[in-house]
Amino acid sequence: MDLKVLVLGAGGLGCELVKNLAVLKVREIHVVDLDTIELTNLNRQFLFKDEDIGRYKANTAVDYLSRWCQLKGFRSIKLVAHCQDLFTLQPDFYKYFDFVISGLDAVGPRRFVNRTLVQLTRDSNFQICVPFIDGGTEGLNGHVKTIVPGVTACWECSIDTLPQQQTQHPLCTIANNPRNLEHVVEYVATVQLAGEELEPGVLLKLCYERATQFGISTDKLTESYAWGVAKHIVPSVSSTNAVVAGLCCNELVKIYNDCVDFDRLKNFKTISATNGLYINSFQFDRLEDCPVCSGL
Amino acid sequence: MDRFDRQLRLWGGFGHELLTNGQICFIVERRDDPLLLEVQRHLLLAGISSYLVLHSDKQHTPAKDAFAFIDENQELQALNPEIKPQWNFLPWSRIQTQSFKDISVIVLINCRDAHMLQELSIRREHSINFPPVLVAAVNYPLAYMYLWLKEIHFVVTTNPEYVVPDLRINEPWDEVLQYTESLDFGKLREEELAEIPYPLILSSALRATSQDERPLHQKLDDFYLKYSQQALNDSNYRQAKRYARQVSRSSELGRQRVKQLLNRLQIYQRSNWHDSFNGKFMTLCQALGQFLDQYHQLPLPSEFPDMEAGTQIYNDLKMIYQKKAREDCETMEAIVARLGFPDFPRMLVKKFCDNINYWTLLEPIVNESSVPGIYSSTELTRYLNEQEVTISTHEKKLLENLLSLAEDSYDSHTLVSSFPATAFLGGAVAQEVVKLVTHQYVPIDNTFVYDLISDESSTIKL
């Protein structure tokens, strides 16, 4: 496919996305990721092996798939890694691409990219219009949002549909009146170890002491449990990533092949596999007073 | 930290162990089928190590549009160094003689060869026990799955995201009653009242206002505000008000739900199971029936939710609940032993009691045709005729496409690459296999079809 595609994130979704694009023989694929590989990534980030732990994700993914393309004889495919924060990339960088696909795990970077792409379309008076396809997963659930700047709802238009910030327990509860392990871990992580780099062993030890002090059962207290609460870890598995990444790339294929009517495009999808498999595709309207895309 | 940390948070050590012992059989036209490669990769990552691949004898040119690792054998093994994956390849001709006794799930991928389907159907029909068969295929833009069950499939927990706590507030047992009676709200200061967990407020209110016929949420203020002027600002009382509406119904609803499930089981009295987990679960259901007959209640789950309360009083109440949960679990163990299973795994009894409100089952279709419903135009036509008035035009169109596919007259879309559809379905199929093997989360029941161009999807029971 004669396309230049930017993939944001080389994690669980990113690995699946870049693999799909390579199989689709997309001419130029760029990957941005600041992170390095950890052991807990390896249950789903299949382009990485044990010996890659500590290496940059973007580099490792690009190295692997470059070798893969060479072996398959896909010589015209160019893969480029950017091991850096996407906030540091200038608008000129983004406008080079025909599509941006994201497999990110936070709201901030998505809003930034959305704003940048909408602004490019606004400044160029639609001379530049880079579709932004955003995938996300959590456990067995996920979403896909297809954003065509100035045409369909942008990321910011749907910001109010996000759940409230993770419910924090009131400080007085976790400080004076802890009732369960969650309260204990939150206190240790946010008060006792405030401002320090968290270390699983230290966290566990302090949690154990505090739980004992308040007579809270430590049966379920393990390193993995404490770390999960302290870092707000989201469960993830390769199958959900594949479902979402497959749908993201299918959106790209559909737009590339002119199979979509943008006026009726079902631009948002939510996916849930906890009870059967439900994929709800629907049209999300633009927000009239959207702080990012209104007036475009 | 564990390699599997992120998925253990989904199905726990219990699910992981079942996966480690799982064996999957794939039936495919070609060993390099792109969908097979996708599904296999996900299952290896999930922790399944043993595979039997039944393939056709035909020679094929190498598949296009697929992702195979550079060094497929070596790298598949490296995906998960904690297991030693094993593959066994056999031709279709072995279907008739193959024992599927140890196979957890058969996955039929992108193949609808009439002769092979016939062979498989005969093999399945002539077997008393047979593993679940998951049929999956991509004919762009359609991607579909069908679950073909021979026996009941039990789900030990649906892992619901939102739950109503099972606290039996309107059906208190002696210890809760004694504890409630030991509290004299009239003698407590406002700060102390602000530390009372809501179940105690509600159970006191229920007892004290039994003459008042209004529902609890309407009479709660009259009962409680006389003790504390500021209660409306207290978070424990706000919780009490929120949960007051659920009190009278939640225990009864849980019981009704379980009774309905047990009723559905009555026609399946069998002692011979393909999946030993299903067999064990059936025993637990029998024990539960006796428990209900005797105590008119479900065993109490041991999970006691967090709530606004003082540490001490919360811990006291939690201990009362957990003691009762432990006793109920022991009673269940004793019933199971009386049923003839003295060495039944305790962990499983506990898991069952803890998920007493969250287990469910999928039933096989009794009058099934001899080929998987998704490839039987009779089944699909019958469904379309029966449901004609209730289904939407979009869904009807989707199912008509599926029907023409079953009748072999479907015109696949060849303009575009279908690999994203393959990648999508690969994830979805692997997810269903994991659900079946771990007996957690609810698998599709029983037909799923998705049109990747119109973005219409549907789940129906054929």
PDB file of C-alpha atoms in Angstrom, chain A residues 11 114 128 133 142 146 163 215 222 230 240 244 281 290:
ATOM      1  CA  GLY A  11       3.480  -1.792  23.349  1.00  0.00           C
ATOM      2  CA  ASN A 114      -5.516  15.067  18.195  1.00  0.00           C
ATOM      3  CA  ILE A 128      -3.570  18.576   5.001  1.00  0.00           C
ATOM      4  CA  ILE A 133      -7.236   6.072  14.239  1.00  0.00           C
ATOM      5  CA  GLY A 142     -11.413  -1.921  24.024  1.00  0.00           C
ATOM      6  CA  THR A 146     -11.644   7.058  13.718  1.00  0.00           C
ATOM      7  CA  PRO A 163     -15.010   7.783  33.128  1.00  0.00           C
ATOM      8  CA  GLY A 215      -5.189  -5.603  61.995  1.00  0.00           C
ATOM      9  CA  THR A 222       1.754 -10.006  47.366  1.00  0.00           C
ATOM     10  CA  ALA A 230       0.201   1.545  43.578  1.00  0.00           C
ATOM     11  CA  THR A 240      -7.739  -8.141  22.994  1.00  0.00           C
ATOM     12  CA  VAL A 244      -8.556  -3.822  18.501  1.00  0.00           C
ATOM     13  CA  SER A 281     -20.191   0.660  16.181  1.00  0.00           C
ATOM     14  CA  CYS A 290     -15.529  21.516  20.905  1.00  0.00           C
TER      15      CYS A 290
END
